[in-house]
Every structure is written in structure tokens, then in C-alpha cells.
Short mmCIF file of C-alpha atoms and ligand atoms in Angstrom, two decimals:
data_model
loop_
_atom_site.label_atom_id
_atom_site.label_comp_id
_atom_site.label_asym_id
_atom_site.label_seq_id
_atom_site.Cartn_x
_atom_site.Cartn_y
_atom_site.Cartn_z
CA MET A 10 118.26 118.94 86.55
CA ASN A 11 117.84 114.50 86.99
CA VAL A 12 115.57 113.44 90.33
CA ILE A 13 114.79 110.50 91.70
CA LEU A 14 111.05 110.57 93.64
CA LEU A 15 111.15 107.78 95.79
CA GLY A 16 108.41 105.82 97.68
CA PRO A 17 106.01 103.47 98.83
CA PRO A 18 103.01 102.31 96.43
CA GLY A 19 100.41 104.92 96.61
CA ALA A 20 102.87 107.59 98.41
CA GLY A 21 102.13 109.88 95.48
CA LYS A 22 105.32 109.36 93.14
CA GLY A 23 102.62 109.54 89.66
CA THR A 24 101.00 112.47 90.88
CA GLN A 25 104.08 114.70 91.80
CA ALA A 26 106.23 113.62 88.85
CA LYS A 27 103.26 114.50 86.16
CA ARG A 28 103.77 118.35 87.97
CA LEU A 29 107.08 118.74 87.47
CA GLU A 30 106.70 117.56 83.84
CA GLN A 31 105.68 120.79 83.54
CA ARG A 32 107.17 122.92 85.84
CA TYR A 33 110.20 122.39 85.37
CA SER A 34 109.93 120.59 81.47
CA LEU A 35 111.70 117.54 82.03
CA VAL A 36 110.90 113.75 81.12
CA GLN A 37 108.98 111.09 83.68
CA LEU A 38 110.61 108.18 83.54
CA SER A 39 108.01 105.73 85.57
CA THR A 40 109.13 101.70 85.28
CA GLY A 41 105.56 100.99 86.22
CA ASP A 42 104.33 102.85 83.41
CA MET A 43 107.09 101.16 80.97
CA LEU A 44 105.73 97.72 82.18
CA ARG A 45 101.66 97.85 82.09
CA ALA A 46 103.11 99.52 77.86
CA VAL A 47 104.80 95.82 78.14
CA VAL A 48 101.89 94.34 79.07
CA ALA A 49 99.50 95.72 77.06
CA SER A 50 101.12 94.96 73.58
CA GLY A 51 100.34 91.14 74.56
CA SER A 52 104.70 89.60 74.57
CA ASP A 53 106.17 87.29 76.22
CA LEU A 54 107.56 89.71 77.94
CA GLY A 55 104.00 91.49 78.83
CA ARG A 56 102.51 87.89 79.55
CA LYS A 57 105.31 88.01 82.34
CA ALA A 58 105.25 91.13 83.42
CA LYS A 59 101.67 91.18 83.94
CA THR A 60 101.78 87.99 86.19
CA VAL A 61 104.65 89.44 88.54
CA MET A 62 102.88 92.77 88.90
CA GLU A 63 99.55 91.29 89.79
CA SER A 64 101.60 89.06 92.29
CA GLY A 65 102.96 92.68 93.55
CA GLN A 66 106.31 91.72 93.15
CA LEU A 67 109.45 92.91 92.02
CA MET A 68 110.72 92.60 88.36
CA PRO A 69 114.68 91.10 87.79
CA ASP A 70 117.17 93.85 88.76
CA ASP A 71 118.73 92.97 84.99
CA LEU A 72 115.34 94.27 83.17
CA MET A 73 114.85 97.05 84.93
CA ILE A 74 118.30 98.19 84.57
CA GLN A 75 118.54 97.66 80.57
CA MET A 76 115.36 99.58 80.60
CA ILE A 77 116.12 102.38 82.09
CA SER A 78 119.79 102.36 80.77
CA ASP A 79 118.54 102.67 76.74
CA ARG A 80 115.18 105.56 78.21
CA ILE A 81 117.79 107.62 79.12
CA GLU A 82 120.21 107.79 75.84
CA GLN A 83 116.97 108.70 74.39
CA PRO A 84 117.42 112.65 73.61
CA ASP A 85 114.05 113.72 75.37
CA CYS A 86 116.19 113.04 78.21
CA ALA A 87 119.32 115.56 77.91
CA ARG A 88 116.15 118.02 79.18
CA GLY A 89 116.70 115.91 82.82
CA PHE A 90 114.49 113.24 83.94
CA ILE A 91 112.11 112.98 86.68
CA LEU A 92 112.87 108.97 87.66
CA ASP A 93 109.41 107.42 89.18
CA GLY A 94 109.82 103.82 90.41
CA PHE A 95 113.87 103.27 89.76
CA PRO A 96 115.57 102.56 91.29
CA ARG A 97 113.84 100.35 94.26
CA THR A 98 116.68 97.78 94.82
CA THR A 99 120.21 98.59 96.09
CA ALA A 100 121.04 96.30 92.67
CA GLN A 101 119.34 98.57 90.74
CA ALA A 102 120.42 102.01 93.23
CA GLU A 103 124.00 100.49 91.58
CA ALA A 104 123.15 100.33 88.87
CA LEU A 105 121.83 103.65 87.81
CA ASP A 106 125.24 105.67 89.82
CA ASN A 107 127.27 103.56 87.07
CA MET A 108 125.26 104.62 84.77
CA LEU A 109 124.93 108.80 85.28
CA LYS A 110 128.73 108.12 85.59
CA ASN A 111 129.49 106.84 82.45
CA LYS A 112 127.30 109.53 80.70
CA GLY A 113 128.74 112.72 83.15
CA LEU A 114 125.13 113.02 84.51
CA LYS A 115 124.83 114.11 88.17
CA LEU A 116 121.42 113.41 90.83
CA SER A 117 119.95 116.68 91.61
CA GLY A 118 118.30 114.87 94.43
CA VAL A 119 116.41 112.11 95.62
CA ILE A 120 113.52 112.86 97.44
CA GLU A 121 111.29 110.36 100.08
CA MET A 122 108.17 110.75 99.93
CA LYS A 123 107.14 109.90 103.63
CA VAL A 124 103.98 108.73 103.95
CA ASP A 125 101.75 106.50 106.48
CA SER A 126 101.10 103.00 105.72
CA GLU A 127 97.32 103.10 106.20
CA ALA A 128 96.74 106.03 104.24
CA LEU A 129 98.04 104.16 101.82
CA ILE A 130 94.89 101.66 100.78
CA GLU A 131 93.11 104.29 100.05
CA ARG A 132 94.34 106.28 98.06
CA ILE A 133 95.45 103.17 96.00
CA THR A 134 91.88 101.50 95.90
CA GLY A 135 90.35 104.86 95.01
CA ARG A 136 92.77 105.48 92.29
CA PHE A 137 91.62 106.32 88.51
CA SER A 138 92.96 107.41 85.38
CA CYS A 139 91.10 108.56 82.01
CA ALA A 140 91.75 105.58 79.43
CA ALA A 141 92.46 108.19 76.50
CA CYS A 142 95.02 110.48 77.55
CA GLY A 143 96.33 108.78 81.14
CA ALA A 144 95.30 111.76 83.45
CA GLY A 145 95.20 111.20 87.28
CA TYR A 146 92.52 110.67 89.67
CA HIS A 147 91.00 109.88 92.57
CA ASP A 148 87.70 108.73 94.26
CA ARG A 149 87.77 110.82 96.72
CA PHE A 150 91.21 113.04 96.71
CA GLN A 151 91.19 114.11 93.27
CA ARG A 152 88.11 113.95 91.43
CA PRO A 153 87.65 115.41 87.68
CA LYS A 154 85.93 118.66 87.41
CA VAL A 155 82.91 117.44 85.88
CA ASP A 156 82.03 114.28 87.43
CA GLU A 157 83.44 111.53 84.69
CA VAL A 158 85.09 113.61 82.33
CA CYS A 159 88.13 114.49 82.06
CA ASP A 160 89.74 117.55 82.85
CA SER A 161 92.58 117.22 80.60
CA CYS A 162 91.35 115.77 77.72
CA GLY A 163 87.25 115.27 78.03
CA GLY A 164 87.70 111.70 77.17
CA THR A 165 84.68 109.62 79.48
CA GLU A 166 86.00 106.64 80.10
CA PHE A 167 88.48 105.78 82.82
CA SER A 168 90.35 102.36 83.60
CA ARG A 169 91.39 101.33 87.00
CA ARG A 170 95.20 99.39 87.27
CA ALA A 171 94.83 95.48 87.45
CA ASP A 172 97.37 95.37 91.00
CA ASP A 173 95.69 97.93 92.17
CA ASN A 174 93.25 96.06 94.94
CA GLU A 175 93.93 95.93 98.64
CA ALA A 176 95.40 92.06 98.80
CA THR A 177 98.49 92.81 95.86
CA VAL A 178 98.82 95.88 97.64
CA ARG A 179 99.50 94.84 100.69
CA SER A 180 102.22 93.09 99.02
CA ARG A 181 103.74 96.08 97.26
CA LEU A 182 103.70 97.85 100.48
CA ALA A 183 105.95 94.29 101.91
CA ALA A 184 108.30 94.51 98.33
CA TYR A 185 108.86 98.06 99.08
CA ARG A 186 109.30 97.82 103.55
CA GLU A 187 112.04 94.87 102.17
CA GLN A 188 113.75 95.80 98.72
CA THR A 189 113.20 99.54 98.12
CA ALA A 190 113.46 101.44 101.82
CA PRO A 191 116.34 99.93 102.63
CA ILE A 192 118.31 102.05 99.37
CA LEU A 193 116.97 105.42 101.12
CA PRO A 194 120.56 105.06 103.49
CA TYR A 195 122.35 104.25 100.48
CA TYR A 196 121.14 108.40 99.00
CA GLU A 197 121.52 109.69 102.61
CA GLU A 198 125.42 108.35 102.77
CA GLN A 199 125.61 110.42 99.87
CA GLY A 200 123.79 113.15 100.76
CA VAL A 201 121.34 113.54 98.14
CA LEU A 202 118.64 112.35 100.28
CA ARG A 203 115.96 115.31 101.24
CA SER A 204 111.99 114.58 102.57
CA VAL A 205 108.41 115.60 102.22
CA ASP A 206 105.61 115.15 104.13
CA GLY A 207 103.62 112.70 101.31
CA MET A 208 100.26 113.03 103.78
CA SER A 209 100.00 116.90 103.42
CA ASP A 210 97.11 117.66 100.02
CA ILE A 211 98.77 117.20 96.65
CA ASP A 212 99.17 120.52 96.35
CA GLU A 213 100.98 121.37 99.86
CA VAL A 214 103.39 118.05 98.68
CA THR A 215 104.22 119.79 95.10
CA ARG A 216 105.51 123.15 96.96
CA GLN A 217 107.68 121.37 99.37
CA ILE A 218 109.13 119.57 96.58
CA GLU A 219 109.90 122.74 94.71
CA THR A 220 111.05 124.28 97.57
CA VAL A 221 113.53 121.15 98.04
CA LEU A 222 114.24 121.69 94.39
CA ALA A 223 115.15 125.65 94.65
CA ALA A 224 117.90 124.34 97.23
CA ALA A 225 119.23 121.65 95.43
P1 LIG B 305 104.68 101.41 89.99
O1 LIG B 305 103.32 101.24 88.91
O2 LIG B 305 105.97 102.22 90.09
O3 LIG B 305 103.59 101.33 90.92
P2 LIG B 305 104.44 101.91 92.86
O4 LIG B 305 105.27 101.67 93.40
O5 LIG B 305 102.81 101.02 93.47
O6 LIG B 305 103.22 103.17 92.30
P3 LIG B 305 102.01 103.84 92.68
O7 LIG B 305 101.95 103.95 90.83
O8 LIG B 305 100.98 102.85 93.32
O9 LIG B 305 101.75 104.83 93.16
P4 LIG B 305 102.42 106.59 93.26
O10 LIG B 305 103.31 106.52 94.26
O11 LIG B 305 102.69 106.99 92.13
O12 LIG B 305 100.84 106.79 93.98
P5 LIG B 305 99.99 108.50 92.67
O13 LIG B 305 100.10 109.13 92.30
O14 LIG B 305 99.13 107.37 91.74
O15 LIG B 305 104.80 100.43 90.25
C1 LIG B 305 103.64 98.90 89.67
C2 LIG B 305 104.87 97.32 89.51
O16 LIG B 305 105.72 97.46 88.68
C3 LIG B 305 105.41 96.75 90.69
O17 LIG B 305 104.32 96.25 92.11
C4 LIG B 305 106.63 96.11 90.15
O18 LIG B 305 105.63 94.54 90.12
C5 LIG B 305 106.53 96.66 88.68
N1 LIG B 305 107.66 97.52 88.52
C6 LIG B 305 107.74 99.37 88.69
N2 LIG B 305 109.03 99.38 88.50
C7 LIG B 305 109.88 98.31 88.83
C8 LIG B 305 111.10 98.19 89.05
N3 LIG B 305 112.33 99.23 89.50
N4 LIG B 305 112.09 97.30 89.76
C9 LIG B 305 111.05 96.13 89.34
N5 LIG B 305 109.86 96.19 89.48
C10 LIG B 305 109.19 97.15 89.51
O19 LIG B 305 98.78 108.56 93.79
C11 LIG B 305 98.08 107.26 94.75
C12 LIG B 305 96.56 107.63 94.94
O20 LIG B 305 96.46 108.90 95.56
C13 LIG B 305 95.98 108.54 93.52
O21 LIG B 305 94.88 107.88 92.88
C14 LIG B 305 96.31 109.79 94.00
O22 LIG B 305 95.18 110.93 93.22
C15 LIG B 305 95.48 110.16 95.20
N6 LIG B 305 97.57 111.10 95.71
C16 LIG B 305 98.37 111.32 95.27
N7 LIG B 305 99.45 112.63 95.98
C17 LIG B 305 98.42 112.78 97.65
C18 LIG B 305 97.72 113.34 98.02
N8 LIG B 305 99.18 114.15 98.27
N9 LIG B 305 97.09 113.39 99.34
C19 LIG B 305 95.87 112.73 98.71
N10 LIG B 305 95.52 112.01 98.04
C20 LIG B 305 96.61 111.44 97.00
MG1 LIG B 306 102.79 105.00 90.58
#
């Protein structure tokens, strides 16, 4: 099963991708996480990515397409993958179609997570994650069971993303509206676009995605 989760910053793509990974034994392919790893490496590309991401703009298409093309060649992707944050432009969507065709793969579904953009600022500015294992939390919507202790690994160090401030979030939302939302009709025409209510609580969104995938 190969699935795309599409939605603006804070829609819940990463939260749901982690759950689908476990439920269906798929691999989460988050281009944002891949870029954050490049930034952490301190390379020249990492320095460039840091500047672009902190401004809320998108990285160049050719680079992102190559990154995903290399990643889906890896053996673990043979069991199926969830794309989280890719494609983000029409050029990326077209390149993905070619890539899948060349590899004899198909999309099981493109799931749009519909959300109210006003709610996203609170979701994003309240987000934090475990510094040791990366498990995601939220100050209000998804607190660890024991304060300041990670549910998954027991870690006690947490971090926040450098692009999770209100000014950058507004640029990221504009980039989504202008460059990513236009790919929705592209998938609608292909008959693979489905939507879920991303404003429901986290468990309910998971149930809706599972229903969509069961029918795929
Ligand atoms: P990326 O890392 O992909 O960020 P994004 O798209 O802005 O999305 P987020 O990760 O912020 O949100 P999410 O939908 O994963 O939400 P989450 O589940 O965490 O990209 C970052 C940057 O990298 C881009 O700006 C760009 O510069 C660059 N980039 C990446 N891919 C690129 C590409 N393909 N091309 C070019 N550039 C690229 O949820 C958010 C919070 O809300 C969490 O705290 C969570 O607990 C909470 N939450 C989740 N669901 C719910 C719910 N249903 N109810 C209440 N709270 C919820
Ligand atoms: Mg994410």
C-alpha cells in the first residue's frame, strides 16, 4: 500500500503517518524529517535548507524529487510507504507519477486532511517532541501521560522546531495555499483523492483514514 497524506502545516500528517506505520507496517517518508536530518548534519546543503525552512519557503523541486527517488529505492520501502510532506508542488506530483510508473508501483490513495487554518497556529506553536526518540506531543492536545517523561522511551529531554513560530507558520501556510493546494485537482482528476476531517480528535482522524484505506 502506497499512500500520500496531504494537508497544510499542522494538519496532522506526521501524527497520523506514525500511527499508519505501525498499523499497516508501512514506512513513513517525511521530507521535512529528512531535511531536518540534513540540517543537523551541518553540511553546506544543511545550511541552505536551514535558511529556507526557517523562512517558511519550499526547497527546490529537483532536490526534493531526487531525495524521494533515492529513498523509495531502499529495500524497506518494498512493503509500502506513506508520503508525508511530498509531493508539495505540481512538478513534484508529476515526477512522483513517473517514478511510480517506472518502478511498477501504484498509489492506493491520496488522503487530504481538511483543517481550519486558524486552528493550525495553535497546533503548531504548541508542538514538541522527544529529543531521544522523536515521539510527537502537544502542550494541550497530546500531553505525555507523565509530565516531562516521554511515553515511548522514557526520555526527559524535549525539543521544539525552529520553524514553529507564528511568523514562519504564516509563510508556511501561504506556501501551502499557493504551491501545494493546486495539486489537489490533479489527484481528483485521477480519481484517487479522498478526504478526512482533520479537525476531529486524533483517534477519530485515524479511524477515518482506516476507513478510506479499507475501501482502497
Ligand atoms: P514539514 O516537516 O513537512 O512540515 P509541514 O508540512 O509544515 O507540516 P508539519 O510537520 O508542521 O505538520 P504535520 O501535518 O506533520 O502536523 P503534526 O502531525 O506534527 O516541512 C517543513 C519544511 O521543510 C517546509 O516548510 C519546507 O521548507 C521543507 N520541505 C519539506 N518537504 C518539502 C518538499 N516536498 N518540497 C519542498 N520543501 C519541503 O501535528 C501538529 C501538532 O498538532 C502536533 O503537536 C500534534 O500533536 C497536534 N495534532 C495533530 N493532529 C491533531 C488533531 N486531530 N487534533 C488536535 N491536535 C492535533
Ligand atoms: Mg510533520
